[in-house]
mmCIF file of C-alpha atoms in Angstrom:
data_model
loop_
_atom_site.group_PDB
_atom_site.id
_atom_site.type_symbol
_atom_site.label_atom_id
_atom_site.label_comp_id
_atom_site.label_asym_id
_atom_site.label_seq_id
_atom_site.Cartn_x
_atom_site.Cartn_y
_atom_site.Cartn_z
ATOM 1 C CA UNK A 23 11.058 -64.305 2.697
ATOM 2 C CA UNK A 24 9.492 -64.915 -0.718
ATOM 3 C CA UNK A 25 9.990 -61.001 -1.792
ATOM 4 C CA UNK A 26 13.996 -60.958 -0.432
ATOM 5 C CA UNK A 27 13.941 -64.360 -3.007
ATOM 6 C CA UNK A 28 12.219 -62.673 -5.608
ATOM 7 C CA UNK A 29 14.947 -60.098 -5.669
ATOM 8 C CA UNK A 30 17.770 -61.929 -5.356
ATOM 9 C CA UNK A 31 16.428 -63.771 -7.849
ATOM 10 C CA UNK A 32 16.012 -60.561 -9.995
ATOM 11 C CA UNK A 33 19.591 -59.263 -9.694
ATOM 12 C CA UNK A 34 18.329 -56.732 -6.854
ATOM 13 C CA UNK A 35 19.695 -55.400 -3.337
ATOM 14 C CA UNK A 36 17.239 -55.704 -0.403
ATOM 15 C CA UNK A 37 17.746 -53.406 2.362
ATOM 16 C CA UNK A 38 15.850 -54.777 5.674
ATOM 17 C CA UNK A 39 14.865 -52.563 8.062
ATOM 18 C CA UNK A 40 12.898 -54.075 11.293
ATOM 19 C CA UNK A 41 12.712 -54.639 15.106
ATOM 20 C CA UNK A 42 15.459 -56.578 16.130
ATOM 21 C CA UNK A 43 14.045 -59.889 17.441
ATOM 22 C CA UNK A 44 12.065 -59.928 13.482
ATOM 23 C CA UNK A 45 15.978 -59.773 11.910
ATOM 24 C CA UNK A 46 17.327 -62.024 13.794
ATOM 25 C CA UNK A 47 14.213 -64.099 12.680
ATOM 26 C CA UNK A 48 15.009 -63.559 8.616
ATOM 27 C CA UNK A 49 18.739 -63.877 9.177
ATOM 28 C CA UNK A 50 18.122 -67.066 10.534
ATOM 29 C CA UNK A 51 16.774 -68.055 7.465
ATOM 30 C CA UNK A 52 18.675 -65.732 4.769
ATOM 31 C CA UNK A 53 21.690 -64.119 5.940
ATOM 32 C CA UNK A 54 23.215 -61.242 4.891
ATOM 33 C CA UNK A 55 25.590 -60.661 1.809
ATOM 34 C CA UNK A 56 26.230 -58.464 -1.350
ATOM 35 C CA UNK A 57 22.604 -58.638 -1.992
ATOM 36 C CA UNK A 58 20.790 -58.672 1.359
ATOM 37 C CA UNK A 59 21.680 -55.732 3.875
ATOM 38 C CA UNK A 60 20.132 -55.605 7.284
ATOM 39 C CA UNK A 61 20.510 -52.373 9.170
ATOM 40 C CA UNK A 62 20.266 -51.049 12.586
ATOM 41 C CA UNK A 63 17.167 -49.363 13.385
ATOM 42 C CA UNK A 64 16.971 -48.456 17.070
ATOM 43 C CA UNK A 65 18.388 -44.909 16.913
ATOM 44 C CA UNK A 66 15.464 -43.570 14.352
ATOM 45 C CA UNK A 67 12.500 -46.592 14.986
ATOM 46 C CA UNK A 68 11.094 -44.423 17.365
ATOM 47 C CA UNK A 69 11.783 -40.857 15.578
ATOM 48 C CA UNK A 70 9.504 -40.744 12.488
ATOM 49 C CA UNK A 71 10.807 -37.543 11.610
ATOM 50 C CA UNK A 72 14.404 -39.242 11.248
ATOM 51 C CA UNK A 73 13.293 -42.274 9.165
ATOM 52 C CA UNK A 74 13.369 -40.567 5.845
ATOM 53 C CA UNK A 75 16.982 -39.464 6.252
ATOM 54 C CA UNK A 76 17.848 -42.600 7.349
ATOM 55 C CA UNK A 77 15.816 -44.398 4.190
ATOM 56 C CA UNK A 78 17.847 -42.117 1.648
ATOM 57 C CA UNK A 79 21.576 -43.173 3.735
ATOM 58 C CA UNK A 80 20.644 -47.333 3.324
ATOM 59 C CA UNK A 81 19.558 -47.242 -0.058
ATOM 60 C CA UNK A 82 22.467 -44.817 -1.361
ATOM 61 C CA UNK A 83 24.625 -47.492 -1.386
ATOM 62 C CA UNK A 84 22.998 -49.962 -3.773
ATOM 63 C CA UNK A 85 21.265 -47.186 -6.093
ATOM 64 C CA UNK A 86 24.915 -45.957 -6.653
ATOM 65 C CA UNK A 87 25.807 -49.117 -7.675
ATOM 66 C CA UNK A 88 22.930 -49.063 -10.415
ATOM 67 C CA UNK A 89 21.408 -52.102 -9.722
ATOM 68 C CA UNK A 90 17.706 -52.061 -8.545
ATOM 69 C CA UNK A 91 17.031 -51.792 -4.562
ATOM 70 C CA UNK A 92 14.171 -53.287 -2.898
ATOM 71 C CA UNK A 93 13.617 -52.762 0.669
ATOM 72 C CA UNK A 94 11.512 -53.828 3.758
ATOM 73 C CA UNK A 95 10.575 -51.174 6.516
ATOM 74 C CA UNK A 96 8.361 -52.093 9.678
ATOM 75 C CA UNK A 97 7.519 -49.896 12.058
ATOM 76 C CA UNK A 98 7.860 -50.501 15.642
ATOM 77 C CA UNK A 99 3.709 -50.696 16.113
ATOM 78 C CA UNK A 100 3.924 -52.609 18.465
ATOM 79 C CA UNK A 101 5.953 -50.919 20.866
ATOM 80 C CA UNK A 102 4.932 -46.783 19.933
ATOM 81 C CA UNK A 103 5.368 -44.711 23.333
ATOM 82 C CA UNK A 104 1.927 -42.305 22.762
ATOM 83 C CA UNK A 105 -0.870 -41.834 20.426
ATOM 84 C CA UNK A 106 1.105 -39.125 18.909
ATOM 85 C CA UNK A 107 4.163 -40.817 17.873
ATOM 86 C CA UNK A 108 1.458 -44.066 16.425
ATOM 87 C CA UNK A 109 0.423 -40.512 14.657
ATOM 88 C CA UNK A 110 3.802 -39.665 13.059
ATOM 89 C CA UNK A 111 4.731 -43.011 12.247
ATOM 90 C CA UNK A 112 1.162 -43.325 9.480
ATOM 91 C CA UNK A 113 2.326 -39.817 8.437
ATOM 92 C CA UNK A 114 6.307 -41.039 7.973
ATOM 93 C CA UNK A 115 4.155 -43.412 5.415
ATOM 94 C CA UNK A 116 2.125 -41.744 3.435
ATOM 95 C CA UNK A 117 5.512 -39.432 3.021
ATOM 96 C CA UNK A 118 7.812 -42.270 1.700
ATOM 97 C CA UNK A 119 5.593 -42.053 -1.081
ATOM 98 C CA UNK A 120 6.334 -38.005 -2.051
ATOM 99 C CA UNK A 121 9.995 -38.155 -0.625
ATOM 100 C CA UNK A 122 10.885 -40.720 -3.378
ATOM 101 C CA UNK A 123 8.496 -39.881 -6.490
ATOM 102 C CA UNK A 124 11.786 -38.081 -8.267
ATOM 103 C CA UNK A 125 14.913 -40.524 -6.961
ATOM 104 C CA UNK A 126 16.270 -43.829 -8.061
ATOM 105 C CA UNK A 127 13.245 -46.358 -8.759
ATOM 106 C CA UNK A 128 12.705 -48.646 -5.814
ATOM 107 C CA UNK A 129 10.245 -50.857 -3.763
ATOM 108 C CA UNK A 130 9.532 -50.977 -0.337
ATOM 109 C CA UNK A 131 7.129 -53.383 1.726
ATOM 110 C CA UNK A 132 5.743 -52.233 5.020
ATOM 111 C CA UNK A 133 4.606 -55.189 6.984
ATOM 112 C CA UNK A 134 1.813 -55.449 9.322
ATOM 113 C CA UNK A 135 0.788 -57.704 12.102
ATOM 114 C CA UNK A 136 -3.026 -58.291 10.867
ATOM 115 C CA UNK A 137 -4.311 -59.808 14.620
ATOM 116 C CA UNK A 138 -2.091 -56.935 16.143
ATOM 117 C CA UNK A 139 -3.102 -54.081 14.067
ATOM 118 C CA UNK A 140 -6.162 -54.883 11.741
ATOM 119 C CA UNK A 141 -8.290 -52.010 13.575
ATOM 120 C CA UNK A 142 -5.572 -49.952 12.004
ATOM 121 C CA UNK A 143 -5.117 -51.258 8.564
ATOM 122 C CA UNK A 144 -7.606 -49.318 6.865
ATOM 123 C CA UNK A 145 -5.983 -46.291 7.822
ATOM 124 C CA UNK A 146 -2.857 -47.153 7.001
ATOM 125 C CA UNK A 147 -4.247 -48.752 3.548
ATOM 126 C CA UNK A 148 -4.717 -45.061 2.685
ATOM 127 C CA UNK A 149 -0.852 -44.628 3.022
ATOM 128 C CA UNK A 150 0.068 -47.149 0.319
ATOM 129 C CA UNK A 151 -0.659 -47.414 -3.039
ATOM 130 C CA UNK A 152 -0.774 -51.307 -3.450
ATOM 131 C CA UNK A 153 -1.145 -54.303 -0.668
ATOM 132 C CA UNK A 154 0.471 -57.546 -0.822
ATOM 133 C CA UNK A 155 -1.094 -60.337 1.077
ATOM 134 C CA UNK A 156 -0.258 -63.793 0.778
ATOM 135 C CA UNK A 157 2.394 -62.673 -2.184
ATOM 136 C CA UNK A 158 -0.284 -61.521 -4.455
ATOM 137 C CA UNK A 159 -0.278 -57.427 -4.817
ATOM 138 C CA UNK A 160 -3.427 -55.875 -5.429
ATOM 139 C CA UNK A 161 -4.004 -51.986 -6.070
ATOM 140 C CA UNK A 162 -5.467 -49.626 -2.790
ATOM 141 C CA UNK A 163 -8.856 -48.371 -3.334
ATOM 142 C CA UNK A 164 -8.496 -45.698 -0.712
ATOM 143 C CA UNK A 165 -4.700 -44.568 -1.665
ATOM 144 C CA UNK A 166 -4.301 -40.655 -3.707
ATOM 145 C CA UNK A 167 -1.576 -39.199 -2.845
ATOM 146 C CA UNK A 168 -2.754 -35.714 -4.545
ATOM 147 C CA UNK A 169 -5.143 -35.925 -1.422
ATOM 148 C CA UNK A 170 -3.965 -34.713 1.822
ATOM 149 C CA UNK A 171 -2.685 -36.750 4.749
ATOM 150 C CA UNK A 172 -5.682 -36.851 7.181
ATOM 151 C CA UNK A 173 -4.349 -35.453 10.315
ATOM 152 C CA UNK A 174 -6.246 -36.385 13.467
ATOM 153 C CA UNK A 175 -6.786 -33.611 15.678
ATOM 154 C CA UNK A 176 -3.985 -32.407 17.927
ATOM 155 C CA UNK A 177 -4.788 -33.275 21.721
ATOM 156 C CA UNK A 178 -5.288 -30.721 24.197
ATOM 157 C CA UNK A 179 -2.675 -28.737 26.135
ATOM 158 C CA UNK A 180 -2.484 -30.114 29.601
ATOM 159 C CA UNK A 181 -2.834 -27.691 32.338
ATOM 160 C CA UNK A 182 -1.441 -26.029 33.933
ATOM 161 C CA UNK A 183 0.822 -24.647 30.893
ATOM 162 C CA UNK A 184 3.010 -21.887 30.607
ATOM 163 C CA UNK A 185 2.519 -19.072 27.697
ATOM 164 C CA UNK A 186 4.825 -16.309 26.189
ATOM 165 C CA UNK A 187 3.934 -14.309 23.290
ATOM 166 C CA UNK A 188 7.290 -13.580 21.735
ATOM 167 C CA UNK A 189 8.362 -11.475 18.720
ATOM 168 C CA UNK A 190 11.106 -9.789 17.127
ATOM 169 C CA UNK A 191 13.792 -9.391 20.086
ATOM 170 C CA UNK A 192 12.359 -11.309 22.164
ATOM 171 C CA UNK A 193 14.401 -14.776 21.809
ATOM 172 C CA UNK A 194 16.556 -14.046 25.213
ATOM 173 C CA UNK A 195 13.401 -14.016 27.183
ATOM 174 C CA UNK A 196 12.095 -17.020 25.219
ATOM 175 C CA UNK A 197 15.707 -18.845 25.521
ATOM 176 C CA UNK A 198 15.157 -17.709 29.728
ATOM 177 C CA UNK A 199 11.445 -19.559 29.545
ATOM 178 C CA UNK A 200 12.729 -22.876 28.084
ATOM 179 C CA UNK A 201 15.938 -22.692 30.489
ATOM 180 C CA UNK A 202 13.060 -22.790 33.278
ATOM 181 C CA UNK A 203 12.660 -26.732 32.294
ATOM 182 C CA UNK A 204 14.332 -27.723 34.685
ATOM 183 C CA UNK A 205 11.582 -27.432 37.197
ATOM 184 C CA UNK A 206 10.043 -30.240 35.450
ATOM 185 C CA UNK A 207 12.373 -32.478 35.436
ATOM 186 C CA UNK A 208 14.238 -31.869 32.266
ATOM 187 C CA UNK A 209 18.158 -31.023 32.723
ATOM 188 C CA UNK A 210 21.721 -32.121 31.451
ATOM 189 C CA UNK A 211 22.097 -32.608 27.353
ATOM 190 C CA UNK A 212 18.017 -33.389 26.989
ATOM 191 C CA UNK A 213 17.555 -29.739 28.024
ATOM 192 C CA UNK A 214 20.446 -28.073 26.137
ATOM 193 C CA UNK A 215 19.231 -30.240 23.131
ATOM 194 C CA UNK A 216 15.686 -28.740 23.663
ATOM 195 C CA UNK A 217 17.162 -25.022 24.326
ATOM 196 C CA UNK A 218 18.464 -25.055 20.631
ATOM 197 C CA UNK A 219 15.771 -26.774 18.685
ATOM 198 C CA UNK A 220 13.010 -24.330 20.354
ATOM 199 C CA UNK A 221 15.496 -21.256 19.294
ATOM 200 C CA UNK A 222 15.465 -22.980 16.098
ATOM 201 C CA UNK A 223 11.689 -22.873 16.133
ATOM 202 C CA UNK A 224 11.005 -19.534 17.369
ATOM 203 C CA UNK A 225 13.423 -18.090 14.990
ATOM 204 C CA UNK A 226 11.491 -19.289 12.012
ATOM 205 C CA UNK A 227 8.338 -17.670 13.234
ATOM 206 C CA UNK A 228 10.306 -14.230 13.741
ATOM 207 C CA UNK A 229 11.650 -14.953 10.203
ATOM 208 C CA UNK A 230 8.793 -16.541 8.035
ATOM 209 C CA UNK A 231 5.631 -16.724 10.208
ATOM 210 C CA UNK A 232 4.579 -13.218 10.394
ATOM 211 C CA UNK A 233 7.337 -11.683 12.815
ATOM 212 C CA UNK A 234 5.874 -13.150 15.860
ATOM 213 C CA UNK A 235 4.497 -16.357 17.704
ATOM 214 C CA UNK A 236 3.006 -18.039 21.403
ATOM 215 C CA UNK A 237 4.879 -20.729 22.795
ATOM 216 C CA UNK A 238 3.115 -22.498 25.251
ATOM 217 C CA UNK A 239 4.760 -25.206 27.281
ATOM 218 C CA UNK A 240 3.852 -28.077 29.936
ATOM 219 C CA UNK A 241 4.528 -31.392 31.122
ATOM 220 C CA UNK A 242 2.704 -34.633 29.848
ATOM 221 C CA UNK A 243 3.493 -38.354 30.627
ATOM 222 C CA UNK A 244 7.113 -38.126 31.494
ATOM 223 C CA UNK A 245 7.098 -35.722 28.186
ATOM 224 C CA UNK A 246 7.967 -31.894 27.952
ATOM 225 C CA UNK A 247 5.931 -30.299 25.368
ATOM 226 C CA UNK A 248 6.612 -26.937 23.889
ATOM 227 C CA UNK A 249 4.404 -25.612 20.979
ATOM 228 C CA UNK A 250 4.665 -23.152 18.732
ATOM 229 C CA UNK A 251 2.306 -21.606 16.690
ATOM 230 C CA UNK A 252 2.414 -18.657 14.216
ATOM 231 C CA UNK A 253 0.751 -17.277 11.010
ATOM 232 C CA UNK A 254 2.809 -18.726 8.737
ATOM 233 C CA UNK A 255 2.290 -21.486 6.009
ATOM 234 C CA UNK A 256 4.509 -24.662 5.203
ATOM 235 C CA UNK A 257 4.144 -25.306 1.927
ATOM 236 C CA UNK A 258 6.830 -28.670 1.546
ATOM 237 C CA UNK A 259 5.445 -31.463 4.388
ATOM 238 C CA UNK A 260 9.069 -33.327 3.490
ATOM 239 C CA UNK A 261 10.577 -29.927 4.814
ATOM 240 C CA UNK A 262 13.435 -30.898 7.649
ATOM 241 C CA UNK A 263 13.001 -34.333 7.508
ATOM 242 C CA UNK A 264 16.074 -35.094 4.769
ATOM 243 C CA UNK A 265 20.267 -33.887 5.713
ATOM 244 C CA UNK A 266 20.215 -30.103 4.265
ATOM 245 C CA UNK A 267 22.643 -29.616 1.290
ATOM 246 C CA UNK A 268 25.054 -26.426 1.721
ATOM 247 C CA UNK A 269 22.768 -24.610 -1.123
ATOM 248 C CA UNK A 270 20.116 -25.474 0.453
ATOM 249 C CA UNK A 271 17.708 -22.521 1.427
ATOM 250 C CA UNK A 272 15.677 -23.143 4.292
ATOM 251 C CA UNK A 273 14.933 -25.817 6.538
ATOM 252 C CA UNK A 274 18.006 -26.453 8.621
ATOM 253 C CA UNK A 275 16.015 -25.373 11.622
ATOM 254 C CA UNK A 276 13.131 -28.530 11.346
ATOM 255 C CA UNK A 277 15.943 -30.966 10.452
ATOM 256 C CA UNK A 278 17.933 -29.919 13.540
ATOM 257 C CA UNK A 279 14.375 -30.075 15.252
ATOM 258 C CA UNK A 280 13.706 -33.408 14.386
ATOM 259 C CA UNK A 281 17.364 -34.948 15.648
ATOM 260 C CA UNK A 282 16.974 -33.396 18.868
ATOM 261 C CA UNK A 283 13.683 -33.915 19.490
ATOM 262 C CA UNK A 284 12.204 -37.435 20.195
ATOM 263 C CA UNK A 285 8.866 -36.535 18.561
ATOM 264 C CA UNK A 286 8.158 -33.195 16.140
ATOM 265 C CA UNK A 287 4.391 -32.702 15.179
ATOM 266 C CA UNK A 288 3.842 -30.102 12.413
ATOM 267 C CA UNK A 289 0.420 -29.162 11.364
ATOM 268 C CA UNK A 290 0.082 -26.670 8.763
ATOM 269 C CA UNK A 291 -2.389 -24.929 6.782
ATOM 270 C CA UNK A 292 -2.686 -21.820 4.925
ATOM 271 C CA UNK A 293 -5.620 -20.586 6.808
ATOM 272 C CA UNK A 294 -4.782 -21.336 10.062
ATOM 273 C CA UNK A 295 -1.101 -21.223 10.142
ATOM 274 C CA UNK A 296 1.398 -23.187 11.492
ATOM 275 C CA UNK A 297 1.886 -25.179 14.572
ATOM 276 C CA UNK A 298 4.836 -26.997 15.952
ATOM 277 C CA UNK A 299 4.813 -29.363 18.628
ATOM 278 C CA UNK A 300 8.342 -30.394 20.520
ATOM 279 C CA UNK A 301 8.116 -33.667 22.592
ATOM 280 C CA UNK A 302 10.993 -34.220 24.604
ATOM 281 C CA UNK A 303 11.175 -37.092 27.074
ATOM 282 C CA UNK A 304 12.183 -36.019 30.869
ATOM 283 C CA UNK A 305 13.304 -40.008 31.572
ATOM 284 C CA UNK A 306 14.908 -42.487 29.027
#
């Protein structure tokens, strides 16, 4: 409450961006008007890879008004579906912080539930270049953003898993593998959906990882997984995760990735090359 007043106070727009049941909780106490936006959430909370997009959509608005734009942006912590997406959600984080170094000036607070997540805040303290507690802001020892995001480990294929080595020509057969999700319980739109972001995927191996890749694919807590990995390198970590422009070179395939998906894991390095993860969840 006291940093929506300080910026109404200041002439600025706050755009508020939590759970539900925590909005219903601030309108309660400050409704919304010219100055105080709150927005829906539920379509991207759970799809880190969306939540920069949707970031650069709410704040449009008031930065095109030219008046400054403060905003507030929780994360559904409580409530992430698998170690993984908890994952993507810290990385979404540390990103906000590279994805907005060149646009309009603007401040956003990330709460945290200290008794829910303290084991955590360390980590995340890492992401974020100053903490506010108790309305005083203090800078983060542990934040450099010229330092790179410390990826834990990817888990472990389950088995069994499928594999196909695929190169140049070889997307029908590829296109035939993924089809074959259906015998794990994918079908309908989820599977079509998945058919075109892993063509997506492939296709940027055959084009920019070396002119071939393995796909291996399996089943994991009511999740398909298919993975990707090639030789290539991706330089940009922001690379799918904003709307491509129409002179835009490159990176239509991750953004299209990312909306279909409900979880993308990238992990890229120039030594060992890139790999691609597609989560796609066989029950809503």
């Amino acid at each position: 409450m006291g940093f929506i007043q300080e910026a109404r106070d200041g002439g600025e727009a706050v755009v508020v961006a939590v759970p539900e049941e925590k909005a219903a909780l601030l309108r309660a106490e400050m409704p919304e008007d010219d100055a105080v936006r709150y927005v829906e959430t539920s379509a991207v909370a759970h799809h880190p890879g969306r939540l920069i997009g949707a970031w650069q959509g709410w704040i449009k608005a008031h930065s095109d008004e030219g008046r400054p734009v403060r905003g507030i942006g929780e994360s559904p912590w409580g409530a992430v579906r698998s170690p993984a997406e908890a994952e993507e959600l810290r990385y979404h984080e540390w990103l906000l912080n590279k994805a907005f170094s060149a646009g309009p000036a603007w401040w956003l607070l990330c709460p945290y539930d200290i008794a829910g997540e303290g084991a955590e805040l360390d980590r995340m303290s890492r992401c974020h270049p100053t903490i506010r507690t108790a309305g005083r802001s203090e800078t983060s020892e542990t934040y450099d953003l010229r330092a790179p995001f410390d990826f834990s480990p990817l888990s472990h294929p389950c088995s069994p898993y499928e594999e196909f080595a695929y190169s140049r020509g070889d997307l029908p057969a590829l296109r035939e593998k993924i089809a074959c999700a259906d015998q794990l319980g994918l079908e309908g739109a989820r599977l079509r959906e998945l058919h075109l972001a892993a063509t997506e995927i492939a296709a940027n191996s055959i084009r920019h990882g070396g002119g071939q890749g393995v796909l291996r694919m399996w089943s994991q807590e009511q999740r398909l997984v298919c993975e990707f990995r090639d030789a290539g390198y991706i330089a940009d970590p922001l690379m799918g995760r904003s709307r491509p422009t129409r002179t835009q070179v490159g990176g239509r395939g991750l953004w299209l990735a990312h909306q279909l998906c409900d979880l993308v894991e990238i992990r890229s390095t120039p030594d060992e090359g890139t790999t691609i993860r597609l989560h796609t969840g066989v029950t809503d």
